[in-house]
Tab-separated table of C-alpha atoms in Angstrom:
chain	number	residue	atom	x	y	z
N	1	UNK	CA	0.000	0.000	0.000
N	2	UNK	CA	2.634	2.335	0.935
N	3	UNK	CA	4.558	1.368	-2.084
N	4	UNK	CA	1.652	2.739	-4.213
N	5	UNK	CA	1.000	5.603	-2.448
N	6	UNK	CA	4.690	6.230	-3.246
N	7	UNK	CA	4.881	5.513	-6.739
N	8	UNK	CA	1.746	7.511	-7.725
N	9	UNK	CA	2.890	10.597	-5.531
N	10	UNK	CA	6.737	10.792	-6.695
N	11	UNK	CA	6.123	8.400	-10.026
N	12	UNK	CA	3.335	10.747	-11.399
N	13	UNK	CA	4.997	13.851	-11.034
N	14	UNK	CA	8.541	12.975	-12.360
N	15	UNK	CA	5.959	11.668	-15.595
N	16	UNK	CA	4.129	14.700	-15.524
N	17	UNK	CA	7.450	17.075	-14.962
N	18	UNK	CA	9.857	15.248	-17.404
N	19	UNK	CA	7.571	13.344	-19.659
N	20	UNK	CA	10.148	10.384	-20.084
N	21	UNK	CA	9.623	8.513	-23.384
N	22	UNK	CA	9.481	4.488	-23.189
N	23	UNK	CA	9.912	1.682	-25.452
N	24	UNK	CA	9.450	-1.367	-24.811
N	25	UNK	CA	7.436	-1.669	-22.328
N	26	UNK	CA	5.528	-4.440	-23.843
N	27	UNK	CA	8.752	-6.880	-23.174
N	28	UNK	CA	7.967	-6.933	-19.454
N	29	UNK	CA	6.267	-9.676	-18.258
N	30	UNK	CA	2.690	-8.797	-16.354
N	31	UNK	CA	3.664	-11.513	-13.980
N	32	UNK	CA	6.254	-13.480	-13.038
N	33	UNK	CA	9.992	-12.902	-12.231
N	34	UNK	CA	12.212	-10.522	-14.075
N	35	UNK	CA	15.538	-9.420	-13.972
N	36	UNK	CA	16.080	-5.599	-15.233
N	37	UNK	CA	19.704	-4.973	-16.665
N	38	UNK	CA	20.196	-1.205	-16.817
N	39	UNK	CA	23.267	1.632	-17.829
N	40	UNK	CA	23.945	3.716	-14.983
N	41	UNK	CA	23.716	7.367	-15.599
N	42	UNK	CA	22.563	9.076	-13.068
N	43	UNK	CA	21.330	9.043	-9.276
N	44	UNK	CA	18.192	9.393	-11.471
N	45	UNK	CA	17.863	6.072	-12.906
N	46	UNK	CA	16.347	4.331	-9.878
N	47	UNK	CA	13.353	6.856	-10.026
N	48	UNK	CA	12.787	7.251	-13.572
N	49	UNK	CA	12.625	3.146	-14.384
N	50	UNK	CA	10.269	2.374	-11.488
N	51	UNK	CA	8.310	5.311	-12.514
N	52	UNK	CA	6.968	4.201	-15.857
N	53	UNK	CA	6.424	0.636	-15.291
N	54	UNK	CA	3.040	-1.064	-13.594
N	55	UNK	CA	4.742	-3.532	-11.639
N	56	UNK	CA	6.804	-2.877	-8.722
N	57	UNK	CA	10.734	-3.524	-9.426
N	58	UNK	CA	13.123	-3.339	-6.381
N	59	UNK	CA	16.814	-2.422	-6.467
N	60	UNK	CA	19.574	-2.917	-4.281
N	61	UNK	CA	20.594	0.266	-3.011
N	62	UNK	CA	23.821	1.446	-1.039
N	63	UNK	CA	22.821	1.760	2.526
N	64	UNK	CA	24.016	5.485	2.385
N	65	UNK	CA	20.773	6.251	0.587
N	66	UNK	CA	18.898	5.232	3.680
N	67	UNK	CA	21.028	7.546	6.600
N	68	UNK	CA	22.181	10.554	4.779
N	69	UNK	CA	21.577	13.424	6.790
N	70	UNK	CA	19.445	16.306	6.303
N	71	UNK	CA	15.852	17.004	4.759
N	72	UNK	CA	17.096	15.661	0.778
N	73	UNK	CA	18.754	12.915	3.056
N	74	UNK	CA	14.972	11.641	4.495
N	75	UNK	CA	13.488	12.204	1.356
N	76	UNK	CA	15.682	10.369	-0.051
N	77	UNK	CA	15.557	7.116	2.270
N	78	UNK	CA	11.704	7.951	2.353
N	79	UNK	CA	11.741	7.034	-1.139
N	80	UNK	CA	13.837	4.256	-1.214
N	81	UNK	CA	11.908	2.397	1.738
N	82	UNK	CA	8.632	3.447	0.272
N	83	UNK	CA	9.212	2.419	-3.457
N	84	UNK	CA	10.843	-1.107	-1.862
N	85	UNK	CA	14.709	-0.302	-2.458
N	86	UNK	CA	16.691	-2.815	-0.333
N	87	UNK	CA	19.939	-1.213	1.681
N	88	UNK	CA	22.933	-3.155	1.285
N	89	UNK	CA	26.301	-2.334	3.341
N	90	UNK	CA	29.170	-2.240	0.383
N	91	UNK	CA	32.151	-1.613	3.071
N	92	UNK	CA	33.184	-5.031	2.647
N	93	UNK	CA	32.745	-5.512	-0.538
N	94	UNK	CA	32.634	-9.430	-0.821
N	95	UNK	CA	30.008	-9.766	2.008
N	96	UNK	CA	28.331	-6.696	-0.049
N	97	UNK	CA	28.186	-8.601	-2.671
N	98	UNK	CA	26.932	-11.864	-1.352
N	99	UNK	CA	24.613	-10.314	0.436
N	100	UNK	CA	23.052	-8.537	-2.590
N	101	UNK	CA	23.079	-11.912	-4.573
N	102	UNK	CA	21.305	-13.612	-1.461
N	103	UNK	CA	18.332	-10.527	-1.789
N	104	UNK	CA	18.040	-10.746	-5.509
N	105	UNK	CA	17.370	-14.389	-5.445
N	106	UNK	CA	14.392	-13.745	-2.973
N	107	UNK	CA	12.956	-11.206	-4.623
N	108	UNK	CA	12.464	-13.372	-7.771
N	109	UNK	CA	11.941	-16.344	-5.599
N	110	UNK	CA	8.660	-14.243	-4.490
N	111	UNK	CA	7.660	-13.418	-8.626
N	112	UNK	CA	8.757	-9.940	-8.541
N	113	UNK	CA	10.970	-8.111	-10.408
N	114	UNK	CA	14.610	-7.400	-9.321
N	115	UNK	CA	16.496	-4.323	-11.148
N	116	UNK	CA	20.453	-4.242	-11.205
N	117	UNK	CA	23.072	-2.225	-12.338
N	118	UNK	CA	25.776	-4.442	-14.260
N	119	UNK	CA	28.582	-1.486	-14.173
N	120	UNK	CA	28.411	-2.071	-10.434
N	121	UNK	CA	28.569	1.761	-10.266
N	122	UNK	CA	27.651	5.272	-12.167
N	123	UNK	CA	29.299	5.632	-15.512
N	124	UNK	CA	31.766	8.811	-14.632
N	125	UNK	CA	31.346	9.955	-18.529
N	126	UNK	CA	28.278	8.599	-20.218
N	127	UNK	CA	30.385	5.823	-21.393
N	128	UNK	CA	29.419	2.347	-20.779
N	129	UNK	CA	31.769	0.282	-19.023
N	130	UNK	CA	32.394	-3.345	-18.953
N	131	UNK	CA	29.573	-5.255	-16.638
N	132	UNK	CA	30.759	-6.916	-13.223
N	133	UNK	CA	30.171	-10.651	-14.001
N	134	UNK	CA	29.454	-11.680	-10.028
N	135	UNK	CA	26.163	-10.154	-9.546
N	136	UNK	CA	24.077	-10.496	-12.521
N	137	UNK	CA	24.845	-13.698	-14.172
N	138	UNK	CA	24.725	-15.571	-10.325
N	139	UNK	CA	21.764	-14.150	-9.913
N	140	UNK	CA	19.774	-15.059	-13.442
N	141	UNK	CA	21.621	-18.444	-13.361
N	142	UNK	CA	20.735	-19.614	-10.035
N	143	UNK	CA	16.855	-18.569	-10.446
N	144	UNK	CA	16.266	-19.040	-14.537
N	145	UNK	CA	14.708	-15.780	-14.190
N	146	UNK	CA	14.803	-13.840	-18.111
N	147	UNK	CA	16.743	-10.730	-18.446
N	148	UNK	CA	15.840	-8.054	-19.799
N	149	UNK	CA	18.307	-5.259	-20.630
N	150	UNK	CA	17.748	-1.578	-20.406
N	151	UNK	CA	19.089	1.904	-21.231
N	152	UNK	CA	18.932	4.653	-19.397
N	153	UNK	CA	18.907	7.628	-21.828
N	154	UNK	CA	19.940	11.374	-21.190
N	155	UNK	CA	19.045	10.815	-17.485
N	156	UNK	CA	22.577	12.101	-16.635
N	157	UNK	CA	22.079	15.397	-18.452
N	158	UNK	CA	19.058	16.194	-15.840
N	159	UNK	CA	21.263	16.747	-12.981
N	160	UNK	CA	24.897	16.429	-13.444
N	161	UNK	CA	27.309	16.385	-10.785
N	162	UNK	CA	27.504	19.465	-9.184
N	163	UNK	CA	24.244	21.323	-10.022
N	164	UNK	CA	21.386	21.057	-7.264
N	165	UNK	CA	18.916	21.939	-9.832
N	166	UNK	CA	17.483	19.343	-11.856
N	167	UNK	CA	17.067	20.767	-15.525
N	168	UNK	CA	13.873	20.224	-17.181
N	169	UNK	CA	14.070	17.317	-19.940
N	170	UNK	CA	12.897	14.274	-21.190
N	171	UNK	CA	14.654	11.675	-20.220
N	172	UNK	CA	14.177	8.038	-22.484
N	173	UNK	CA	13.930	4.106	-21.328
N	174	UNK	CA	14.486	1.631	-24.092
N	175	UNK	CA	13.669	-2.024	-22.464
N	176	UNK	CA	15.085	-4.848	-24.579
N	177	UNK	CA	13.460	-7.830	-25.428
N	178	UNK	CA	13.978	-11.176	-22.707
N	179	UNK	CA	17.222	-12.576	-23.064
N	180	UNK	CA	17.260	-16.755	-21.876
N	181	UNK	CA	20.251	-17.679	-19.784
N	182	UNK	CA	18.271	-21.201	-18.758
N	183	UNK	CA	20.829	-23.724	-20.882
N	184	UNK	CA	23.174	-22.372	-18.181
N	185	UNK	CA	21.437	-23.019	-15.049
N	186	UNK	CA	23.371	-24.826	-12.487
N	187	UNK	CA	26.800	-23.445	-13.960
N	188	UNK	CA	26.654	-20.106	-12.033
N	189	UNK	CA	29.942	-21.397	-10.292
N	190	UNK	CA	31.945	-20.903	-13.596
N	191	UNK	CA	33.683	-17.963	-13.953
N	192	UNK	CA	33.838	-18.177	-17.490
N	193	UNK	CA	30.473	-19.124	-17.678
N	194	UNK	CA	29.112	-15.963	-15.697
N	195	UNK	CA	31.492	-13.371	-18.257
N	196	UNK	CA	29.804	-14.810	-21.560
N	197	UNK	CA	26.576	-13.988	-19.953
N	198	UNK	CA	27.026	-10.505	-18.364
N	199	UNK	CA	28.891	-9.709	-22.234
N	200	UNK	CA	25.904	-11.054	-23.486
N	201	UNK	CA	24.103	-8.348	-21.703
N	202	UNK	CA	26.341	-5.399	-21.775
N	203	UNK	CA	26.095	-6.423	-25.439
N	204	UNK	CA	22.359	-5.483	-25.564
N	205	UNK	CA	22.819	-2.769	-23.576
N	206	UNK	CA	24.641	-1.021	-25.742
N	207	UNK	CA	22.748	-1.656	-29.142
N	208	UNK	CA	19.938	-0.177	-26.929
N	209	UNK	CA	21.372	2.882	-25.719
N	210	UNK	CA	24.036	4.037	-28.586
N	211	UNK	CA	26.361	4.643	-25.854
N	212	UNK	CA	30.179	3.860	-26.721
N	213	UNK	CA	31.495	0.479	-25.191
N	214	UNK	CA	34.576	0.634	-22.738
N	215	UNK	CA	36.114	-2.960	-22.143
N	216	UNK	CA	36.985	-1.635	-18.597
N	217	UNK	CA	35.357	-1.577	-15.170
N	218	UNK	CA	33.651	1.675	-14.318
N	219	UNK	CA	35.393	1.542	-10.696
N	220	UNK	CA	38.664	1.674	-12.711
N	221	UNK	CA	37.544	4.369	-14.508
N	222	UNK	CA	37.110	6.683	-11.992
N	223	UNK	CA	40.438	5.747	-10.461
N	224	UNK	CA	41.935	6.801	-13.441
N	225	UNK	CA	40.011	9.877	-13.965
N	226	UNK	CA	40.664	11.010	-10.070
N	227	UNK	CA	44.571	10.245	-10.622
N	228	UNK	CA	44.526	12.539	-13.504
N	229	UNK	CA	42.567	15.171	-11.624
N	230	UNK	CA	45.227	15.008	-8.498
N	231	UNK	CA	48.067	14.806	-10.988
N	232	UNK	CA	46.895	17.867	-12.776
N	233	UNK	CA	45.862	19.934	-9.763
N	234	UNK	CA	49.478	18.973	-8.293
N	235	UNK	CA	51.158	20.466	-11.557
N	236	UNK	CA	48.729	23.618	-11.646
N	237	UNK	CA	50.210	23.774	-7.928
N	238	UNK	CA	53.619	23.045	-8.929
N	239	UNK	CA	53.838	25.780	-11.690
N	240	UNK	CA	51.880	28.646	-9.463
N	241	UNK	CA	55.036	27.717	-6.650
N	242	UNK	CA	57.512	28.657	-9.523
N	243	UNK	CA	55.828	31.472	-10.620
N	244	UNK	CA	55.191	32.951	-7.267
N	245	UNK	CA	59.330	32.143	-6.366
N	246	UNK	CA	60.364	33.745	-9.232
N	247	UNK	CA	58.335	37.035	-8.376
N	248	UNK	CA	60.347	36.974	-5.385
N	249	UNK	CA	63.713	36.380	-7.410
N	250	UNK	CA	62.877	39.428	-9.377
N	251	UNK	CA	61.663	41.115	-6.574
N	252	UNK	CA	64.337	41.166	-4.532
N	253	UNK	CA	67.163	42.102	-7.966
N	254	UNK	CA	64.690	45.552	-8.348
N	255	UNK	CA	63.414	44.118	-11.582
N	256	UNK	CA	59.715	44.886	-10.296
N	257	UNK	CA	61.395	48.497	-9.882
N	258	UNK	CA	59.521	50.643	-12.842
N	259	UNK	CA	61.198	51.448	-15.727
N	260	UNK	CA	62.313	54.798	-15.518
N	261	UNK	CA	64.537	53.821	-12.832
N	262	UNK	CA	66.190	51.183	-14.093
N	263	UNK	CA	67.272	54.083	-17.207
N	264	UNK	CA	68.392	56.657	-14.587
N	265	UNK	CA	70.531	53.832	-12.888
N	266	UNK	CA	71.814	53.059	-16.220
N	267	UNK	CA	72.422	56.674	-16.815
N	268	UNK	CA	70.048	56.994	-19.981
């Protein structure tokens, strides 16, 4: 009940706000268990996708979206709880990750439908990066349950990092048709297994979305785009040191002096 009175409170004004354009919608199942493969874009993503469809879908969500602080911090968890989100601690990131299998299982154990994130993370430049095989592919495997992939489209131009403002847009959803994983079930224990299927996936993913492939993990990504950041904030640094020592070297020789006394010293 209170997931209703969520989704048609927050759900029908994000629709009647950004008007987000769907297709595909016909390729979800009215009953039965699903498994939702989306691109990351934006913080956006888990409101917009539950938004447009009839059936509830539930997430696993970083427990930091249920104790932030302050009034967006309560909305936010509000949302999450209300909408069915389930928390998940990711500080140890192996129990994190077991323990997010263990929930996605039961939630298509009960018929529902279970949406995950394959990039493990937000793409840091609209990029998509390669899936994270653990998750997904254990998950579909050990239940049989279809997957259906999905792209998130220009839901990271609505709010991008930095601006508190959401910008006024539409937003798109393409959902793919059912992709049948069942000629692997019981072989969710090889690894090579589990990377054909999340490719698979990530495959369809990006013939949905457009979005240019990157055969690396997100999480890498963003290590490498911070290291660059520090590296060229430490040079910026670096060079305003040697500028600001040689002001003092010229300083202190009188070459700041003006120029008509450096021609009277000179005798001109």
């Amino acid at each position: 009940m209170f997931y209703g009175a969520m989704k048609l409170s927050i759900g029908g004004s994000l629709k009647l706000a950004f008007r987000p354009w769907v297709e595909g919608l016909e390729n979800v199942p009215a009953e039965g268990p699903a498994i939702l493969a989306s691109n990351h874009l934006s913080f956006s993503d888990s409101f917009f996708l539950p938004a447009v469809l009839d059936r509830k879908i539930t997430f696993i969500a970083k427990q930091e979206y249920f104790t932030s602080p302050g009034v967006k911090g309560k909305l936010t968890a509000a949302f999450f709880k209300g909408v069915g989100q389930l928390p998940v601690d990711r500080s140890g990131a192996r129990g994190a990750g077991e323990a997010a299998i263990k929930s996605g299982i039961e939630v298509l154990e009960r018929g529902e439908l279970f949406g995950i994130y394959p990039e493990g993370t937000r793409s840091p430049d609209g990029r998509l990066y390669r899936g994270k095989p653990g998750g997904l592919a254990r998950v579909a495997l050990a239940t049989g349950a279809p997957v259906l992939p999905v792209a998130m489209i220009d839901t990271e131009k609505i709010q991008p990092p930095g601006k508190v403002m959401p910008k006024l847009m539409r937003p798109g959803i393409r959902i793919g048709k059912p992709l049948d994983f069942s000629r692997y079930h019981g072989m969710d224990g090889d690894r090579f297994i589990l990377r054909s299927v999340t490719d698979e996936v990530m495959y369809e993913i990006m013939k949905l979305s457009g979005q240019e492939y990157v055969d690396i993990y997100a999480t890498a990504a963003k290590r490498q785009i911070a290291e660059a950041a520090k590296k060229k904030a430490e040079e910026e640094k670096r060079k305003a040191e040697e500028e600001k020592e040689a002001e003092k070297a010229a300083k202190a020789a009188g070459l700041d002096q003006p120029a008509e006394q450096h021609k009277r010293r000179r005798g001109e």
